Structure formats: C-alpha cells, structure tokens
Amino acid sequence: MSKKHPIISVTGSSGAGTSTVKATFEQIFRREGISAVSIEGDAFHKFNRADMRDALAKRSANGSTTFSHFSYEANELGELERVFREYGETGKGRSRTYVHDEVEAAAKGVAPGNFTAWAPFEEGSDLLFYEGLHGAVVNKEVNLAKLADLKIGVVPVINLEWIQKIHRDRAQRGYTTEAVTDTILRRMHAYVHCITPQFTETDINFQRVPVVDTSNPFIARWIPTADESLVVIRFKSPRGIDFPYLISMIDSSWMSRANSIVIPGNKLDLAMQLILTPLIERLVRDSKRA
C-alpha cells in the first residue's frame, strides 16, 4: 500500500455488475476532478481467444473440466502484482486492452479476441483503478490484497449471478443456454477456490439479493430489476462509518448487523456515492500530502 500512489481495486466475477460499479467510480472521479488510470482484469488474461480455446481443448482431452478464465493459471497474476507494486512505489506502470468485439476492434486496430500492445500509463495520475476478477487475490504466489488501498467486492447471490451471465452471453455473444451452462459448470471449482476467497479480503462488499423467485436461473426469462432487489453492504471495519447518516439519507434502508446495511436495489448508485466519495477524497488528499 502506498499513500503517495493509491490503488482502488474492484473485484467481481463475470456478470456480477462490476461494469455498473465502474461507471459510478468514473462519475465520482469526474465530479471530484480526480485523474485516475484505469486497468481491466481482461488485460491480464494469459491467453488470447484462440489460444484459450486451444488450452481448454488440451485440458479437456487430459480429463480436466475446471479450467476457465477464473482460474489462477489462466491469468498473469504475477504481472498484475508487479503493476500494482510499481504503481504504488512510483505512480508508473503499464497495461493493455483485450479486444472483445468488432466495435472495439475498429477503435483499437486489433482483431477481436486479441490484446493490444502493452503501453505505459499516462503520467501525473492521482490513483490507479482496477476492475476485474482477481483484484484481491492472496495465494502462495501473489498477494494483491496488501497492495491495494481500497478494495471493493461486487457480489450478487449465486442464482442471480447465473441469470445475469446467461442473459448477457445469449444476448451479446450469441451463446445458447446450454453453452453458458457448460461454462458455469466449468468455472465452479475456480469460483469456489479463486473468486470467493477474495471477498474476505475486500474492505466493502456490495451484494445484490433479488426478492423475486430465482430458484431456477436456467429458465428465467428476465433479470430481476433493481426495484426487485435489495443490496447488502458489508464493511470489513465499520469504525468511522456513519451508519445513522447513511440510513437517514437512503430511504427504506436499515442495519442488519453491526457492520452491514441493507438498501433498496434502486438506491445502489446513491449509496455508493455517499460511501465511496469521502473514502476516495481521503486517499487523494493523503497522497498529495505525502
């Protein structure tokens, strides 16, 4: 961790809603005049799309059914740790972009399913912002959690996460429900062993909980809306959090535990603005004093 060059890490699995959270952070950065370098977890995948397909085929031929983008070995976590450490020490680093589709390909000049070249960060940034799958990993090889100054987890309950992934992959990527189900099954081992342990390391978790029936996510015809959801916000350390103020500002919210508050799903953006803005301002203020 570095007071001079702070790092914010947002961790959540695919389809969890991290993109929405990223948009809220960008809104805060813009409003508060904060210059942030943003990097995405996709940039640190080990394989491009074709090579990942080959790696999956080889492992499947050898009887492995648990290899996925969630897996440690499918990602350059050592490189990500190096970027975190270098930025914390010097405010410098590098990243790249994974190109998902033709729209991004036209903008980046790289075919879909491939990476752009590594490029250095712009100088003079106030902080580094990471959003992806592995921003708080602690294992025998790396410890990313200790290098990030503010760690956020985005965690829908499991059936809701599956519904969101099924709908996104069918609508945006043309996959069948059966194909998405196979991906979910293949990811479950890494989800349990690589993804969920990170939410013990995060400082704040935002967990979306539907209040409608999601008992069979594989036949759900639509994703529960924000109005059909609650969000549980858990603080690892509640010291300094003004819960009475938050409850007074967020209509129909309440405390469920000494370190947790429950809010209506349609108040998530407001809650994040109220909670995160002062934390981000403090990080930037302390960095400038350092």
mmCIF file of C-alpha atoms in Angstrom:
data_model
loop_
_atom_site.group_PDB
_atom_site.id
_atom_site.type_symbol
_atom_site.label_atom_id
_atom_site.label_comp_id
_atom_site.label_asym_id
_atom_site.label_seq_id
_atom_site.Cartn_x
_atom_site.Cartn_y
_atom_site.Cartn_z
ATOM 1 C CA MET A 1 0.000 0.000 0.000
ATOM 2 C CA SER A 2 1.228 3.471 -0.833
ATOM 3 C CA LYS A 3 -0.123 6.744 0.448
ATOM 4 C CA LYS A 4 1.548 8.630 -2.380
ATOM 5 C CA HIS A 5 0.109 6.496 -5.205
ATOM 6 C CA PRO A 6 -3.149 4.877 -4.012
ATOM 7 C CA ILE A 7 -4.777 1.890 -5.695
ATOM 8 C CA ILE A 8 -8.501 1.072 -5.768
ATOM 9 C CA SER A 9 -9.462 -2.476 -6.674
ATOM 10 C CA VAL A 10 -12.985 -3.578 -7.656
ATOM 11 C CA THR A 11 -13.392 -7.350 -7.762
ATOM 12 C CA GLY A 12 -16.380 -9.317 -9.011
ATOM 13 C CA SER A 13 -16.990 -12.272 -11.272
ATOM 14 C CA SER A 14 -18.246 -12.009 -14.848
ATOM 15 C CA GLY A 15 -21.814 -10.711 -14.942
ATOM 16 C CA ALA A 16 -21.698 -9.519 -11.342
ATOM 17 C CA GLY A 17 -22.328 -5.859 -12.146
ATOM 18 C CA THR A 18 -18.762 -4.584 -11.867
ATOM 19 C CA SER A 19 -19.264 -2.501 -15.020
ATOM 20 C CA THR A 20 -22.066 -0.575 -13.293
ATOM 21 C CA VAL A 21 -19.837 -0.016 -10.280
ATOM 22 C CA LYS A 22 -17.032 1.140 -12.558
ATOM 23 C CA ALA A 23 -19.368 3.722 -14.094
ATOM 24 C CA THR A 24 -20.160 5.056 -10.614
ATOM 25 C CA PHE A 25 -16.463 5.365 -9.801
ATOM 26 C CA GLU A 26 -15.862 7.204 -13.075
ATOM 27 C CA GLN A 27 -18.679 9.582 -12.198
ATOM 28 C CA ILE A 28 -17.062 10.294 -8.823
ATOM 29 C CA PHE A 29 -13.643 10.797 -10.428
ATOM 30 C CA ARG A 30 -15.107 13.228 -12.970
ATOM 31 C CA ARG A 31 -17.103 15.185 -10.418
ATOM 32 C CA GLU A 32 -14.247 15.478 -7.937
ATOM 33 C CA GLY A 33 -11.621 16.274 -10.572
ATOM 34 C CA ILE A 34 -9.593 13.142 -9.879
ATOM 35 C CA SER A 35 -7.240 11.810 -12.552
ATOM 36 C CA ALA A 36 -7.400 8.005 -12.491
ATOM 37 C CA VAL A 37 -5.550 5.393 -14.523
ATOM 38 C CA SER A 38 -7.984 2.524 -15.216
ATOM 39 C CA ILE A 39 -6.944 -1.057 -15.926
ATOM 40 C CA GLU A 40 -9.149 -4.080 -16.562
ATOM 41 C CA GLY A 41 -8.694 -7.645 -15.439
ATOM 42 C CA ASP A 42 -9.117 -8.844 -19.043
ATOM 43 C CA ALA A 43 -5.769 -7.232 -19.846
ATOM 44 C CA PHE A 44 -4.048 -9.780 -17.638
ATOM 45 C CA HIS A 45 -5.511 -12.931 -19.137
ATOM 46 C CA LYS A 46 -2.716 -15.284 -20.154
ATOM 47 C CA PHE A 47 -4.270 -16.321 -23.473
ATOM 48 C CA ASN A 48 -5.979 -14.600 -26.369
ATOM 49 C CA ARG A 49 -9.273 -16.094 -27.550
ATOM 50 C CA ALA A 50 -7.781 -18.641 -29.945
ATOM 51 C CA ASP A 51 -5.061 -19.743 -27.525
ATOM 52 C CA MET A 52 -7.608 -20.035 -24.711
ATOM 53 C CA ARG A 53 -9.718 -22.281 -26.923
ATOM 54 C CA ASP A 54 -6.656 -24.454 -27.567
ATOM 55 C CA ALA A 55 -5.744 -24.527 -23.864
ATOM 56 C CA LEU A 56 -9.283 -25.605 -22.990
ATOM 57 C CA ALA A 57 -9.231 -28.347 -25.627
ATOM 58 C CA LYS A 58 -5.892 -29.710 -24.398
ATOM 59 C CA ARG A 59 -7.016 -29.785 -20.789
ATOM 60 C CA SER A 60 -10.346 -31.345 -21.697
ATOM 61 C CA ALA A 61 -8.509 -34.058 -23.633
ATOM 62 C CA ASN A 62 -6.497 -34.762 -20.485
ATOM 63 C CA GLY A 63 -9.661 -35.031 -18.392
ATOM 64 C CA SER A 64 -9.651 -31.559 -16.820
ATOM 65 C CA THR A 65 -13.085 -29.933 -16.513
ATOM 66 C CA THR A 66 -12.255 -26.977 -14.247
ATOM 67 C CA PHE A 67 -10.022 -24.673 -16.321
ATOM 68 C CA SER A 68 -11.502 -21.232 -17.063
ATOM 69 C CA HIS A 69 -10.747 -17.516 -17.030
ATOM 70 C CA PHE A 70 -11.499 -17.640 -13.304
ATOM 71 C CA SER A 71 -8.504 -19.948 -12.756
ATOM 72 C CA TYR A 72 -5.247 -18.541 -11.428
ATOM 73 C CA GLU A 73 -3.266 -20.322 -14.139
ATOM 74 C CA ALA A 74 -5.274 -18.640 -16.911
ATOM 75 C CA ASN A 75 -4.109 -15.195 -15.797
ATOM 76 C CA GLU A 76 -0.873 -13.245 -15.479
ATOM 77 C CA LEU A 77 -1.324 -12.533 -11.773
ATOM 78 C CA GLY A 78 2.406 -12.082 -11.267
ATOM 79 C CA GLU A 79 2.340 -9.309 -13.868
ATOM 80 C CA LEU A 80 -0.708 -7.737 -12.227
ATOM 81 C CA GLU A 81 1.063 -7.794 -8.868
ATOM 82 C CA ARG A 82 4.106 -6.178 -10.488
ATOM 83 C CA VAL A 83 1.907 -3.409 -11.916
ATOM 84 C CA PHE A 84 0.270 -2.811 -8.526
ATOM 85 C CA ARG A 85 3.659 -2.688 -6.801
ATOM 86 C CA GLU A 86 5.279 -0.439 -9.395
ATOM 87 C CA TYR A 87 2.375 1.991 -9.354
ATOM 88 C CA GLY A 88 2.342 2.098 -5.548
ATOM 89 C CA GLU A 89 6.048 2.862 -5.482
ATOM 90 C CA THR A 90 6.420 5.210 -8.465
ATOM 91 C CA GLY A 91 2.999 6.122 -9.893
ATOM 92 C CA LYS A 92 4.026 4.395 -13.117
ATOM 93 C CA GLY A 93 3.147 1.114 -14.796
ATOM 94 C CA ARG A 94 1.744 -0.423 -17.949
ATOM 95 C CA SER A 95 -1.339 -2.213 -19.211
ATOM 96 C CA ARG A 96 -3.056 -3.323 -22.395
ATOM 97 C CA THR A 97 -6.598 -3.927 -23.647
ATOM 98 C CA TYR A 98 -8.360 -7.167 -24.508
ATOM 99 C CA VAL A 99 -10.485 -6.518 -27.587
ATOM 100 C CA HIS A 100 -13.896 -8.198 -27.231
ATOM 101 C CA ASP A 101 -15.785 -7.368 -30.420
ATOM 102 C CA GLU A 102 -15.787 -5.636 -33.792
ATOM 103 C CA VAL A 103 -16.667 -2.239 -32.302
ATOM 104 C CA GLU A 104 -13.618 -2.324 -30.035
ATOM 105 C CA ALA A 105 -11.532 -3.757 -32.877
ATOM 106 C CA ALA A 106 -12.340 -0.756 -35.086
ATOM 107 C CA ALA A 107 -11.275 1.607 -32.310
ATOM 108 C CA LYS A 108 -8.108 -0.270 -31.315
ATOM 109 C CA GLY A 109 -6.961 -1.627 -34.669
ATOM 110 C CA VAL A 110 -6.670 -5.159 -33.295
ATOM 111 C CA ALA A 111 -8.788 -8.155 -34.276
ATOM 112 C CA PRO A 112 -11.425 -9.306 -31.741
ATOM 113 C CA GLY A 113 -10.147 -11.831 -29.223
ATOM 114 C CA ASN A 114 -6.645 -10.356 -29.124
ATOM 115 C CA PHE A 115 -4.676 -7.918 -26.989
ATOM 116 C CA THR A 116 -3.339 -4.505 -27.846
ATOM 117 C CA ALA A 117 0.362 -3.912 -27.201
ATOM 118 C CA TRP A 118 1.459 -3.074 -23.663
ATOM 119 C CA ALA A 119 1.579 0.684 -23.142
ATOM 120 C CA PRO A 120 2.785 2.847 -20.237
ATOM 121 C CA PHE A 121 0.333 4.729 -18.031
ATOM 122 C CA GLU A 122 -0.159 8.416 -18.545
ATOM 123 C CA GLU A 123 1.895 10.349 -16.033
ATOM 124 C CA GLY A 124 0.505 12.545 -13.288
ATOM 125 C CA SER A 125 -2.449 10.384 -12.224
ATOM 126 C CA ASP A 126 -3.953 10.640 -8.743
ATOM 127 C CA LEU A 127 -4.711 6.926 -8.367
ATOM 128 C CA LEU A 128 -4.893 3.538 -10.096
ATOM 129 C CA PHE A 129 -8.313 1.936 -10.587
ATOM 130 C CA TYR A 130 -8.581 -1.820 -11.263
ATOM 131 C CA GLU A 131 -11.777 -3.662 -12.195
ATOM 132 C CA GLY A 132 -11.785 -7.391 -12.828
ATOM 133 C CA LEU A 133 -11.786 -10.917 -11.457
ATOM 134 C CA HIS A 134 -8.635 -11.025 -9.355
ATOM 135 C CA GLY A 135 -8.058 -7.686 -7.658
ATOM 136 C CA ALA A 136 -7.753 -9.094 -4.129
ATOM 137 C CA VAL A 137 -6.115 -12.491 -4.710
ATOM 138 C CA VAL A 138 -3.971 -13.914 -1.929
ATOM 139 C CA ASN A 139 -2.289 -17.231 -2.689
ATOM 140 C CA LYS A 140 1.157 -18.826 -2.481
ATOM 141 C CA GLU A 141 2.451 -16.831 -5.454
ATOM 142 C CA VAL A 142 0.925 -13.350 -5.103
ATOM 143 C CA ASN A 143 -0.670 -11.045 -2.569
ATOM 144 C CA LEU A 144 -2.645 -8.372 -4.401
ATOM 145 C CA ALA A 145 -4.815 -7.502 -1.412
ATOM 146 C CA LYS A 146 -1.941 -5.970 0.541
ATOM 147 C CA LEU A 147 -1.039 -3.697 -2.393
ATOM 148 C CA ALA A 148 -4.499 -2.120 -2.842
ATOM 149 C CA ASP A 149 -5.580 0.744 -0.594
ATOM 150 C CA LEU A 150 -9.342 0.379 -1.095
ATOM 151 C CA LYS A 151 -10.804 -2.987 -2.084
ATOM 152 C CA ILE A 152 -14.429 -3.287 -3.214
ATOM 153 C CA GLY A 153 -16.300 -6.554 -3.795
ATOM 154 C CA VAL A 154 -19.325 -6.779 -6.102
ATOM 155 C CA VAL A 155 -21.165 -9.977 -5.287
ATOM 156 C CA PRO A 156 -24.688 -10.902 -6.408
ATOM 157 C CA VAL A 157 -26.132 -14.048 -4.850
ATOM 158 C CA ILE A 158 -25.215 -17.041 -6.959
ATOM 159 C CA ASN A 159 -28.520 -17.675 -8.772
ATOM 160 C CA LEU A 160 -28.774 -14.009 -9.731
ATOM 161 C CA GLU A 161 -25.202 -14.071 -10.990
ATOM 162 C CA TRP A 162 -26.024 -17.055 -13.189
ATOM 163 C CA ILE A 163 -29.158 -15.358 -14.565
ATOM 164 C CA GLN A 164 -27.155 -12.254 -15.428
ATOM 165 C CA LYS A 165 -24.453 -14.293 -17.159
ATOM 166 C CA ILE A 166 -26.930 -16.433 -19.120
ATOM 167 C CA HIS A 167 -28.816 -13.399 -20.384
ATOM 168 C CA ARG A 168 -25.677 -11.406 -21.203
ATOM 169 C CA ASP A 169 -23.933 -14.224 -23.060
ATOM 170 C CA ARG A 170 -27.037 -15.133 -25.043
ATOM 171 C CA ALA A 171 -27.850 -11.523 -25.980
ATOM 172 C CA GLN A 172 -24.344 -10.139 -26.564
ATOM 173 C CA ARG A 173 -22.364 -13.199 -27.632
ATOM 174 C CA GLY A 174 -24.962 -15.427 -29.266
ATOM 175 C CA TYR A 175 -24.380 -18.388 -26.950
ATOM 176 C CA THR A 176 -27.058 -20.977 -26.237
ATOM 177 C CA THR A 177 -28.278 -21.563 -22.695
ATOM 178 C CA GLU A 178 -26.604 -24.983 -22.822
ATOM 179 C CA ALA A 179 -23.249 -23.449 -23.782
ATOM 180 C CA VAL A 180 -23.432 -20.901 -20.967
ATOM 181 C CA THR A 181 -24.409 -23.660 -18.528
ATOM 182 C CA ASP A 182 -21.295 -25.623 -19.537
ATOM 183 C CA THR A 183 -19.180 -22.528 -18.863
ATOM 184 C CA ILE A 184 -20.774 -22.059 -15.445
ATOM 185 C CA LEU A 185 -20.092 -25.688 -14.524
ATOM 186 C CA ARG A 186 -16.500 -25.440 -15.703
ATOM 187 C CA ARG A 187 -15.977 -22.281 -13.636
ATOM 188 C CA MET A 188 -17.428 -23.573 -10.381
ATOM 189 C CA HIS A 189 -14.186 -25.024 -8.999
ATOM 190 C CA ALA A 190 -12.293 -21.774 -9.593
ATOM 191 C CA TYR A 191 -15.270 -19.733 -8.405
ATOM 192 C CA VAL A 192 -15.097 -21.509 -5.041
ATOM 193 C CA HIS A 193 -11.309 -21.536 -4.721
ATOM 194 C CA CYS A 194 -10.177 -18.391 -6.581
ATOM 195 C CA ILE A 195 -13.045 -15.867 -6.612
ATOM 196 C CA THR A 196 -14.999 -16.141 -3.350
ATOM 197 C CA PRO A 197 -11.947 -16.065 -1.003
ATOM 198 C CA GLN A 198 -11.223 -12.545 -2.252
ATOM 199 C CA PHE A 199 -14.407 -11.219 -0.677
ATOM 200 C CA THR A 200 -12.898 -11.885 2.737
ATOM 201 C CA GLU A 201 -10.072 -9.509 1.797
ATOM 202 C CA THR A 202 -12.252 -6.661 0.468
ATOM 203 C CA ASP A 203 -12.953 -3.571 2.576
ATOM 204 C CA ILE A 204 -16.560 -3.154 1.378
ATOM 205 C CA ASN A 205 -18.843 -5.676 -0.324
ATOM 206 C CA PHE A 206 -21.972 -4.809 -2.277
ATOM 207 C CA GLN A 207 -24.135 -7.921 -2.582
ATOM 208 C CA ARG A 208 -27.321 -7.775 -4.623
ATOM 209 C CA VAL A 209 -30.146 -10.039 -3.444
ATOM 210 C CA PRO A 210 -33.321 -10.498 -5.544
ATOM 211 C CA VAL A 211 -36.684 -10.540 -3.774
ATOM 212 C CA VAL A 212 -38.370 -12.474 -6.581
ATOM 213 C CA ASP A 213 -38.138 -16.179 -7.378
ATOM 214 C CA THR A 214 -34.779 -17.079 -8.949
ATOM 215 C CA SER A 215 -34.869 -20.745 -7.950
ATOM 216 C CA ASN A 216 -34.203 -21.992 -11.498
ATOM 217 C CA PRO A 217 -31.896 -19.458 -13.156
ATOM 218 C CA PHE A 218 -31.570 -21.559 -16.301
ATOM 219 C CA ILE A 219 -35.176 -20.926 -17.374
ATOM 220 C CA ALA A 220 -35.546 -17.354 -16.057
ATOM 221 C CA ARG A 221 -36.917 -15.153 -18.807
ATOM 222 C CA TRP A 222 -35.602 -11.860 -17.452
ATOM 223 C CA ILE A 223 -33.108 -10.490 -14.969
ATOM 224 C CA PRO A 224 -34.629 -9.201 -11.707
ATOM 225 C CA THR A 225 -34.664 -5.425 -11.807
ATOM 226 C CA ALA A 226 -33.176 -3.059 -9.241
ATOM 227 C CA ASP A 227 -36.707 -2.484 -7.898
ATOM 228 C CA GLU A 228 -36.949 -6.255 -7.360
ATOM 229 C CA SER A 229 -33.709 -6.398 -5.381
ATOM 230 C CA LEU A 230 -32.050 -5.434 -2.144
ATOM 231 C CA VAL A 231 -28.343 -4.714 -1.711
ATOM 232 C CA VAL A 232 -26.437 -5.787 1.385
ATOM 233 C CA ILE A 233 -23.422 -3.569 2.049
ATOM 234 C CA ARG A 234 -20.829 -5.088 4.368
ATOM 235 C CA PHE A 235 -17.921 -3.117 5.836
ATOM 236 C CA LYS A 236 -14.886 -5.103 6.904
ATOM 237 C CA SER A 237 -14.134 -2.456 9.503
ATOM 238 C CA PRO A 238 -17.198 -0.381 10.478
ATOM 239 C CA ARG A 239 -15.125 2.061 12.515
ATOM 240 C CA GLY A 240 -15.628 5.568 11.180
ATOM 241 C CA ILE A 241 -18.712 4.665 9.106
ATOM 242 C CA ASP A 242 -21.628 6.962 9.975
ATOM 243 C CA PHE A 243 -24.475 4.457 9.790
ATOM 244 C CA PRO A 244 -27.154 6.819 11.167
ATOM 245 C CA TYR A 245 -26.269 9.321 8.437
ATOM 246 C CA LEU A 246 -26.460 6.660 5.705
ATOM 247 C CA ILE A 247 -29.811 5.374 6.952
ATOM 248 C CA SER A 248 -31.187 8.909 7.098
ATOM 249 C CA MET A 249 -30.021 9.628 3.541
ATOM 250 C CA ILE A 250 -31.097 6.322 1.964
ATOM 251 C CA ASP A 251 -34.825 5.836 2.251
ATOM 252 C CA SER A 252 -36.026 2.381 3.452
ATOM 253 C CA SER A 253 -32.525 1.254 4.487
ATOM 254 C CA TRP A 254 -31.666 -0.460 7.746
ATOM 255 C CA MET A 255 -28.801 -2.098 9.609
ATOM 256 C CA SER A 256 -28.857 -5.903 9.607
ATOM 257 C CA ARG A 257 -25.633 -6.353 11.570
ATOM 258 C CA ALA A 258 -23.154 -4.099 13.318
ATOM 259 C CA ASN A 259 -21.105 -3.883 10.110
ATOM 260 C CA SER A 260 -23.860 -4.185 7.485
ATOM 261 C CA ILE A 261 -26.581 -2.040 5.971
ATOM 262 C CA VAL A 262 -29.392 -3.135 3.653
ATOM 263 C CA ILE A 263 -30.702 -0.776 0.988
ATOM 264 C CA PRO A 264 -33.285 -0.936 -1.825
ATOM 265 C CA GLY A 265 -31.678 -2.081 -5.063
ATOM 266 C CA ASN A 266 -32.556 1.152 -6.854
ATOM 267 C CA LYS A 267 -30.538 3.129 -4.281
ATOM 268 C CA LEU A 268 -27.214 1.447 -5.058
ATOM 269 C CA ASP A 269 -25.754 4.357 -7.011
ATOM 270 C CA LEU A 270 -26.724 6.835 -4.265
ATOM 271 C CA ALA A 271 -25.266 4.581 -1.573
ATOM 272 C CA MET A 272 -22.005 4.196 -3.461
ATOM 273 C CA GLN A 273 -21.760 7.940 -3.965
ATOM 274 C CA LEU A 274 -22.316 8.589 -0.247
ATOM 275 C CA ILE A 275 -19.964 5.862 0.951
ATOM 276 C CA LEU A 276 -17.160 5.976 -1.585
ATOM 277 C CA THR A 277 -16.766 9.691 -2.292
ATOM 278 C CA PRO A 278 -15.278 10.590 1.119
ATOM 279 C CA LEU A 279 -13.048 7.493 1.065
ATOM 280 C CA ILE A 280 -11.684 8.371 -2.379
ATOM 281 C CA GLU A 281 -11.230 12.018 -1.416
ATOM 282 C CA ARG A 282 -9.253 10.939 1.666
ATOM 283 C CA LEU A 283 -6.979 8.701 -0.411
ATOM 284 C CA VAL A 284 -6.228 11.505 -2.862
ATOM 285 C CA ARG A 285 -5.806 14.106 -0.117
ATOM 286 C CA ASP A 286 -3.368 11.901 1.801
ATOM 287 C CA SER A 287 -1.458 11.127 -1.402
ATOM 288 C CA LYS A 288 -0.948 14.816 -2.158
ATOM 289 C CA ARG A 289 0.219 15.470 1.404
ATOM 290 C CA ALA A 290 2.691 12.587 1.084
#
